[in-house]
Short mmCIF file of N, CA and C and ligand atoms in Angstrom, two decimals:
data_model
loop_
_atom_site.label_atom_id
_atom_site.label_comp_id
_atom_site.label_asym_id
_atom_site.label_seq_id
_atom_site.Cartn_x
_atom_site.Cartn_y
_atom_site.Cartn_z
N MET A 1 0.88 -1.06 0.06
CA MET A 1 0.00 -0.05 -0.20
C MET A 1 1.04 1.45 -0.21
N LEU A 2 0.53 1.85 -0.96
CA LEU A 2 1.43 3.52 -1.07
C LEU A 2 0.96 4.68 -0.76
N TYR A 3 1.41 4.90 0.64
CA TYR A 3 1.07 6.21 1.36
C TYR A 3 1.94 7.46 0.98
N SER A 4 1.43 8.60 1.14
CA SER A 4 2.35 10.09 0.60
C SER A 4 3.27 9.84 1.83
N LYS A 5 4.60 11.17 1.36
CA LYS A 5 4.84 11.64 2.51
C LYS A 5 4.18 11.67 3.42
N LYS A 6 3.15 13.22 3.15
CA LYS A 6 2.63 13.37 3.85
C LYS A 6 1.66 12.74 4.67
N VAL A 7 1.16 11.54 3.97
CA VAL A 7 0.73 10.71 5.23
C VAL A 7 1.10 10.13 6.38
N MET A 8 2.27 9.35 5.83
CA MET A 8 3.33 9.31 6.72
C MET A 8 3.97 10.08 7.93
N GLU A 9 4.10 11.36 7.24
CA GLU A 9 4.02 12.55 8.31
C GLU A 9 2.86 13.03 9.63
N HIS A 10 1.88 13.24 9.18
CA HIS A 10 0.50 13.21 9.98
C HIS A 10 0.69 11.93 10.99
N PHE A 11 1.03 10.39 10.32
CA PHE A 11 0.48 9.52 11.06
C PHE A 11 1.71 9.36 12.20
N THR A 12 2.48 9.71 11.69
CA THR A 12 3.80 9.25 12.83
C THR A 12 4.03 10.28 13.87
N LYS A 13 3.68 11.26 13.31
CA LYS A 13 3.79 13.22 14.04
C LYS A 13 2.45 13.70 14.00
N PRO A 14 1.38 12.87 14.36
CA PRO A 14 0.28 13.22 14.07
C PRO A 14 0.16 15.31 15.14
N LYS A 15 -0.35 15.92 14.85
CA LYS A 15 -0.79 17.20 15.18
C LYS A 15 -2.47 17.53 16.13
N ASN A 16 -2.31 18.69 17.36
CA ASN A 16 -3.72 18.57 17.83
C ASN A 16 -3.88 17.34 18.26
N VAL A 17 -3.26 16.51 18.68
CA VAL A 17 -3.93 15.06 19.81
C VAL A 17 -4.29 15.46 21.18
N GLY A 18 -5.71 14.84 20.69
CA GLY A 18 -5.88 15.19 22.59
C GLY A 18 -7.56 15.40 22.95
N VAL A 19 -7.64 16.35 23.85
CA VAL A 19 -9.08 16.24 23.88
C VAL A 19 -9.19 17.98 24.61
N ILE A 20 -10.28 18.98 24.58
CA ILE A 20 -10.44 19.89 25.12
C ILE A 20 -11.04 19.96 26.12
N GLU A 21 -10.65 20.41 27.58
CA GLU A 21 -11.58 20.24 28.59
C GLU A 21 -12.64 20.86 28.27
N ASP A 22 -13.93 21.19 28.79
CA ASP A 22 -14.77 22.17 28.68
C ASP A 22 -14.69 22.70 27.21
N PRO A 23 -15.16 21.60 26.01
CA PRO A 23 -14.94 22.31 24.61
C PRO A 23 -16.54 23.24 24.61
N ASP A 24 -16.42 23.79 23.29
CA ASP A 24 -17.75 24.55 22.95
C ASP A 24 -18.62 23.68 21.96
N GLY A 25 -18.00 22.43 21.69
CA GLY A 25 -18.48 21.49 20.74
C GLY A 25 -17.81 20.32 20.58
N LYS A 26 -18.56 19.53 20.52
CA LYS A 26 -17.96 17.91 20.69
C LYS A 26 -18.52 17.41 19.29
N GLY A 27 -17.80 16.31 18.20
CA GLY A 27 -18.32 15.82 17.54
C GLY A 27 -18.18 14.36 17.59
N ILE A 28 -18.93 12.92 17.50
CA ILE A 28 -18.04 11.92 17.50
C ILE A 28 -18.38 11.15 16.39
N VAL A 29 -17.91 10.26 15.78
CA VAL A 29 -17.98 9.37 14.59
C VAL A 29 -17.75 8.00 14.77
N GLY A 30 -18.39 6.93 14.03
CA GLY A 30 -18.27 5.64 13.87
C GLY A 30 -18.04 5.49 12.64
N ASN A 31 -17.42 4.33 12.61
CA ASN A 31 -17.02 3.86 11.05
C ASN A 31 -17.89 2.72 11.08
N PRO A 32 -19.08 2.14 10.20
CA PRO A 32 -19.18 1.07 10.23
C PRO A 32 -18.90 0.15 9.86
N LYS A 33 -17.92 0.24 8.90
CA LYS A 33 -16.91 -0.63 8.28
C LYS A 33 -16.12 -1.14 9.00
N CYS A 34 -15.23 -0.36 9.40
CA CYS A 34 -14.48 -1.15 10.30
C CYS A 34 -14.17 -1.12 11.77
N GLY A 35 -15.26 0.08 12.61
CA GLY A 35 -15.10 -0.17 13.58
C GLY A 35 -14.64 1.15 14.58
N ASP A 36 -13.85 1.74 13.82
CA ASP A 36 -13.06 2.93 14.29
C ASP A 36 -14.08 4.02 14.57
N THR A 37 -13.36 4.91 15.59
CA THR A 37 -14.15 6.01 15.63
C THR A 37 -13.26 7.24 15.92
N MET A 38 -13.61 8.14 15.79
CA MET A 38 -12.94 9.40 15.53
C MET A 38 -13.74 10.74 16.63
N GLU A 39 -13.02 11.75 17.50
CA GLU A 39 -13.76 12.69 18.21
C GLU A 39 -13.07 13.74 18.42
N ILE A 40 -13.59 14.73 17.92
CA ILE A 40 -13.02 16.33 17.87
C ILE A 40 -14.01 17.12 18.48
N THR A 41 -13.01 18.11 19.34
CA THR A 41 -13.38 19.09 20.38
C THR A 41 -12.80 20.15 19.77
N ILE A 42 -13.29 21.00 19.75
CA ILE A 42 -13.32 22.63 19.93
C ILE A 42 -13.54 23.51 20.11
N LYS A 43 -13.08 24.73 20.52
CA LYS A 43 -13.02 25.87 21.12
C LYS A 43 -13.64 27.24 19.90
N VAL A 44 -14.59 27.69 20.26
CA VAL A 44 -14.86 28.84 19.09
C VAL A 44 -14.48 30.36 19.83
N LYS A 45 -14.40 31.02 18.85
CA LYS A 45 -14.16 32.28 19.47
C LYS A 45 -14.87 33.32 18.04
N ASP A 46 -15.27 34.39 17.93
CA ASP A 46 -15.44 35.20 17.06
C ASP A 46 -16.31 34.53 15.29
N ASP A 47 -16.64 33.10 15.67
CA ASP A 47 -17.28 32.54 15.02
C ASP A 47 -16.16 31.77 14.48
N LYS A 48 -15.47 31.91 14.92
CA LYS A 48 -14.08 31.13 14.17
C LYS A 48 -13.33 29.62 14.72
N ILE A 49 -12.66 28.62 14.58
CA ILE A 49 -12.49 27.81 15.35
C ILE A 49 -10.78 28.49 16.10
N ASP A 50 -11.07 28.56 17.22
CA ASP A 50 -10.02 29.12 18.28
C ASP A 50 -9.03 27.82 18.53
N ASP A 51 -9.41 26.66 18.73
CA ASP A 51 -8.59 25.69 19.25
C ASP A 51 -9.49 24.60 18.55
N ILE A 52 -8.61 23.70 18.37
CA ILE A 52 -9.54 22.05 18.01
C ILE A 52 -8.19 20.65 18.26
N LYS A 53 -8.90 19.78 18.75
CA LYS A 53 -8.46 18.60 19.28
C LYS A 53 -8.77 17.32 18.82
N PHE A 54 -8.30 16.02 18.15
CA PHE A 54 -8.73 15.14 18.18
C PHE A 54 -8.32 13.98 18.94
N ARG A 55 -9.17 13.06 18.77
CA ARG A 55 -8.66 11.25 19.50
C ARG A 55 -9.33 10.76 18.25
N THR A 56 -8.37 9.74 17.78
CA THR A 56 -8.53 8.44 16.39
C THR A 56 -8.49 7.23 17.45
N PHE A 57 -9.35 6.44 17.66
CA PHE A 57 -9.30 4.76 17.45
C PHE A 57 -9.41 4.03 16.30
N GLY A 58 -8.02 4.47 15.58
CA GLY A 58 -8.38 3.69 13.61
C GLY A 58 -7.13 3.79 13.42
N CYS A 59 -6.99 3.80 12.03
CA CYS A 59 -6.11 2.99 11.12
C CYS A 59 -5.18 4.80 10.95
N ALA A 60 -4.37 3.87 10.14
CA ALA A 60 -3.32 4.80 10.30
C ALA A 60 -3.84 6.12 9.07
N SER A 61 -4.76 6.12 8.45
CA SER A 61 -5.58 7.07 7.21
C SER A 61 -6.13 7.65 8.19
N ALA A 62 -7.10 7.14 8.87
CA ALA A 62 -7.63 7.83 9.88
C ALA A 62 -6.74 9.15 10.92
N ILE A 63 -5.83 8.86 11.24
CA ILE A 63 -5.01 8.82 12.20
C ILE A 63 -4.64 10.43 11.84
N ALA A 64 -3.64 9.96 10.20
CA ALA A 64 -3.36 11.23 9.30
C ALA A 64 -4.36 12.30 8.60
N THR A 65 -5.33 11.55 8.60
CA THR A 65 -6.91 12.72 7.91
C THR A 65 -6.96 13.52 9.13
N SER A 66 -7.42 12.81 10.08
CA SER A 66 -7.56 13.89 11.72
C SER A 66 -6.80 14.97 11.51
N SER A 67 -5.39 14.27 11.69
CA SER A 67 -4.61 15.65 12.01
C SER A 67 -4.71 16.57 11.02
N VAL A 68 -4.83 15.80 9.77
CA VAL A 68 -4.22 17.68 8.82
C VAL A 68 -5.98 17.95 8.80
N THR A 69 -6.64 17.15 9.23
CA THR A 69 -8.52 17.59 9.45
C THR A 69 -8.12 18.88 10.25
N THR A 70 -7.81 18.72 11.30
CA THR A 70 -7.74 19.59 12.36
C THR A 70 -6.43 21.16 11.99
N VAL A 71 -5.75 20.72 10.80
CA VAL A 71 -4.48 21.71 11.07
C VAL A 71 -5.47 22.82 9.81
N MET A 72 -6.07 22.17 8.92
CA MET A 72 -6.90 22.69 7.92
C MET A 72 -8.01 23.61 8.66
N ALA A 73 -8.46 23.00 9.42
CA ALA A 73 -9.71 23.97 10.21
C ALA A 73 -9.21 24.82 11.23
N MET A 74 -8.31 24.64 11.65
CA MET A 74 -7.47 25.59 12.78
C MET A 74 -7.38 27.20 12.21
N GLY A 75 -7.91 28.33 13.04
CA GLY A 75 -8.44 29.40 12.18
C GLY A 75 -9.32 29.81 11.25
N LYS A 76 -10.47 28.69 10.86
CA LYS A 76 -11.70 28.69 9.94
C LYS A 76 -12.68 29.35 10.03
N SER A 77 -13.49 29.90 9.43
CA SER A 77 -14.62 30.18 10.09
C SER A 77 -15.34 29.06 9.94
N LEU A 78 -16.69 28.96 11.12
CA LEU A 78 -17.56 27.69 10.86
C LEU A 78 -17.98 27.38 9.70
N ASP A 79 -17.89 28.61 9.13
CA ASP A 79 -18.99 28.36 8.12
C ASP A 79 -18.28 27.75 6.59
N ASP A 80 -16.94 28.20 6.72
CA ASP A 80 -15.87 27.82 5.89
C ASP A 80 -15.25 26.13 6.35
N ALA A 81 -15.51 25.57 7.70
CA ALA A 81 -15.22 24.32 8.26
C ALA A 81 -16.08 23.62 7.57
N MET A 82 -17.38 24.25 7.61
CA MET A 82 -18.72 23.47 7.33
C MET A 82 -18.25 23.04 5.94
N LYS A 83 -17.66 23.66 4.76
CA LYS A 83 -17.69 23.19 3.64
C LYS A 83 -16.47 22.26 2.71
N MET A 84 -15.16 22.28 4.53
CA MET A 84 -14.43 21.03 3.52
C MET A 84 -14.97 19.87 4.14
N THR A 85 -14.48 19.45 2.80
CA THR A 85 -14.93 18.03 2.26
C THR A 85 -13.50 17.07 2.57
N ARG A 86 -14.18 15.36 2.33
CA ARG A 86 -13.06 14.61 2.27
C ARG A 86 -11.89 14.31 1.35
N ASN A 87 -12.61 15.20 0.44
CA ASN A 87 -11.54 15.49 -0.64
C ASN A 87 -10.62 16.38 -0.88
N ASP A 88 -11.08 17.48 0.38
CA ASP A 88 -10.12 18.52 0.60
C ASP A 88 -9.24 17.92 1.40
N VAL A 89 -8.83 17.17 2.47
CA VAL A 89 -8.77 16.38 2.68
C VAL A 89 -7.61 15.79 2.32
N ALA A 90 -7.97 14.67 1.40
CA ALA A 90 -7.52 13.78 0.72
C ALA A 90 -6.45 14.37 0.04
N GLN A 91 -6.81 15.21 -0.41
CA GLN A 91 -5.76 16.60 -1.53
C GLN A 91 -4.59 16.98 -0.09
N GLU A 92 -4.75 17.80 0.42
CA GLU A 92 -4.02 18.13 1.40
C GLU A 92 -2.78 17.28 1.75
N LEU A 93 -3.57 15.70 1.85
CA LEU A 93 -2.39 14.57 2.07
C LEU A 93 -1.81 14.25 1.02
N ASP A 94 -1.73 14.77 -0.54
CA ASP A 94 -1.44 14.51 -1.83
C ASP A 94 -1.72 13.29 -1.93
N GLY A 95 -3.32 12.90 -1.57
CA GLY A 95 -4.02 11.39 -2.12
C GLY A 95 -3.58 10.28 -1.54
N LEU A 96 -4.60 9.42 -1.47
CA LEU A 96 -5.00 8.60 -0.38
C LEU A 96 -5.30 7.30 -1.05
N PRO A 97 -4.66 6.48 -0.77
CA PRO A 97 -5.22 4.93 -1.72
C PRO A 97 -6.85 5.04 -1.62
N PRO A 98 -7.24 4.58 -2.52
CA PRO A 98 -8.72 4.49 -3.04
C PRO A 98 -9.56 3.79 -2.03
N HIS A 99 -9.28 2.45 -1.54
CA HIS A 99 -10.06 1.71 -0.88
C HIS A 99 -9.44 2.35 0.88
N LYS A 100 -8.99 3.60 1.09
CA LYS A 100 -8.68 4.26 2.24
C LYS A 100 -9.19 5.30 2.29
N MET A 101 -9.82 5.83 0.91
CA MET A 101 -10.81 7.04 0.88
C MET A 101 -12.12 7.18 1.81
N HIS A 102 -12.64 6.08 2.21
CA HIS A 102 -13.39 6.07 3.16
C HIS A 102 -13.23 6.62 4.78
N CYS A 103 -12.08 6.75 4.88
CA CYS A 103 -11.54 6.55 6.48
C CYS A 103 -11.22 8.64 6.62
N SER A 104 -11.12 8.81 5.77
CA SER A 104 -11.35 10.44 5.60
C SER A 104 -12.44 11.14 5.81
N ASN A 105 -13.78 10.13 5.88
CA ASN A 105 -15.07 10.74 6.42
C ASN A 105 -14.67 11.29 7.44
N LEU A 106 -14.22 10.33 8.35
CA LEU A 106 -14.43 10.16 9.72
C LEU A 106 -14.48 11.68 10.46
N ALA A 107 -12.78 12.07 10.01
CA ALA A 107 -12.38 13.26 10.58
C ALA A 107 -13.27 14.40 10.39
N VAL A 108 -14.05 14.76 8.89
CA VAL A 108 -14.14 15.82 8.09
C VAL A 108 -15.98 15.44 8.99
N ASP A 109 -16.76 14.36 8.98
CA ASP A 109 -17.84 14.27 9.83
C ASP A 109 -17.73 14.43 11.30
N ALA A 110 -16.60 14.35 12.05
CA ALA A 110 -16.55 14.53 13.48
C ALA A 110 -16.22 16.15 13.72
N LEU A 111 -15.68 16.73 12.79
CA LEU A 111 -15.29 18.32 12.96
C LEU A 111 -16.91 19.02 12.38
N HIS A 112 -17.56 18.32 11.30
CA HIS A 112 -19.01 19.10 11.41
C HIS A 112 -19.62 19.08 12.01
N LYS A 113 -20.23 17.68 12.79
CA LYS A 113 -20.96 17.14 13.92
C LYS A 113 -20.74 18.16 15.28
N ALA A 114 -19.00 18.82 15.06
CA ALA A 114 -18.50 19.42 16.35
C ALA A 114 -19.21 20.85 16.47
N ILE A 115 -18.95 21.01 15.26
CA ILE A 115 -19.66 22.20 14.63
C ILE A 115 -21.06 22.85 15.16
N GLU A 116 -21.51 21.64 14.40
CA GLU A 116 -23.71 21.72 14.87
C GLU A 116 -23.83 21.61 15.98
N ASN A 117 -22.81 20.78 16.53
CA ASN A 117 -23.00 20.73 18.36
C ASN A 117 -22.71 22.26 19.33
N TYR A 118 -21.79 22.50 18.90
CA TYR A 118 -21.39 24.07 18.97
C TYR A 118 -22.97 24.92 18.83
N ARG A 119 -23.37 24.94 17.24
CA ARG A 119 -24.40 25.69 17.27
C ARG A 119 -25.75 25.68 17.92
N GLU A 120 -26.12 24.05 18.04
CA GLU A 120 -27.02 23.70 19.12
C GLU A 120 -26.97 24.15 20.66
N ASN A 121 -25.74 24.51 20.88
CA ASN A 121 -25.51 24.39 22.37
C ASN A 121 -25.93 26.03 22.70
N LYS A 122 -25.73 26.75 21.59
CA LYS A 122 -25.55 28.44 21.40
C LYS A 122 -26.72 28.65 21.54
N LYS A 123 -27.71 27.78 21.07
CA LYS A 123 -28.93 28.09 20.49
C LYS A 123 -29.91 28.18 21.84
N GLU A 124 -29.07 27.09 22.98
CA GLU A 124 -30.26 27.00 24.32
C GLU A 124 -29.61 27.76 25.09
FE1 FES B 1 -11.34 2.37 9.64
FE2 FES B 1 -9.83 3.36 8.23
S1 FES B 1 -10.26 1.61 8.22
S2 FES B 1 -10.95 4.42 9.69
#
């Protein structure tokens, strides 16, 4: 299986690993295909992502895509972060093997859920 250099970098030295205590939003998703799960916690300031962390119980691609998703999302407006797709993430990593593309759903879906969770909490 051929992983790009960027995938290997994010897999071996992932960025923004962990969990934010008292987050403004939290998203957890599971991949029914493989059973892997991913959690993203965010802090929001001025409608932008001020801090973001992830925890992934998953494969190398899931870890790499989670890491790069947090790097891409940091500082983005919530609207722009909601527009991020798994293809954006895969492109940023210089591609993923085709049968690993589904792994990149986890990170983007968890990010979107965390933002939705923040928006729901704000309404209360
Ligand atoms: Fe489960 Fe990649 S095989 S997320």
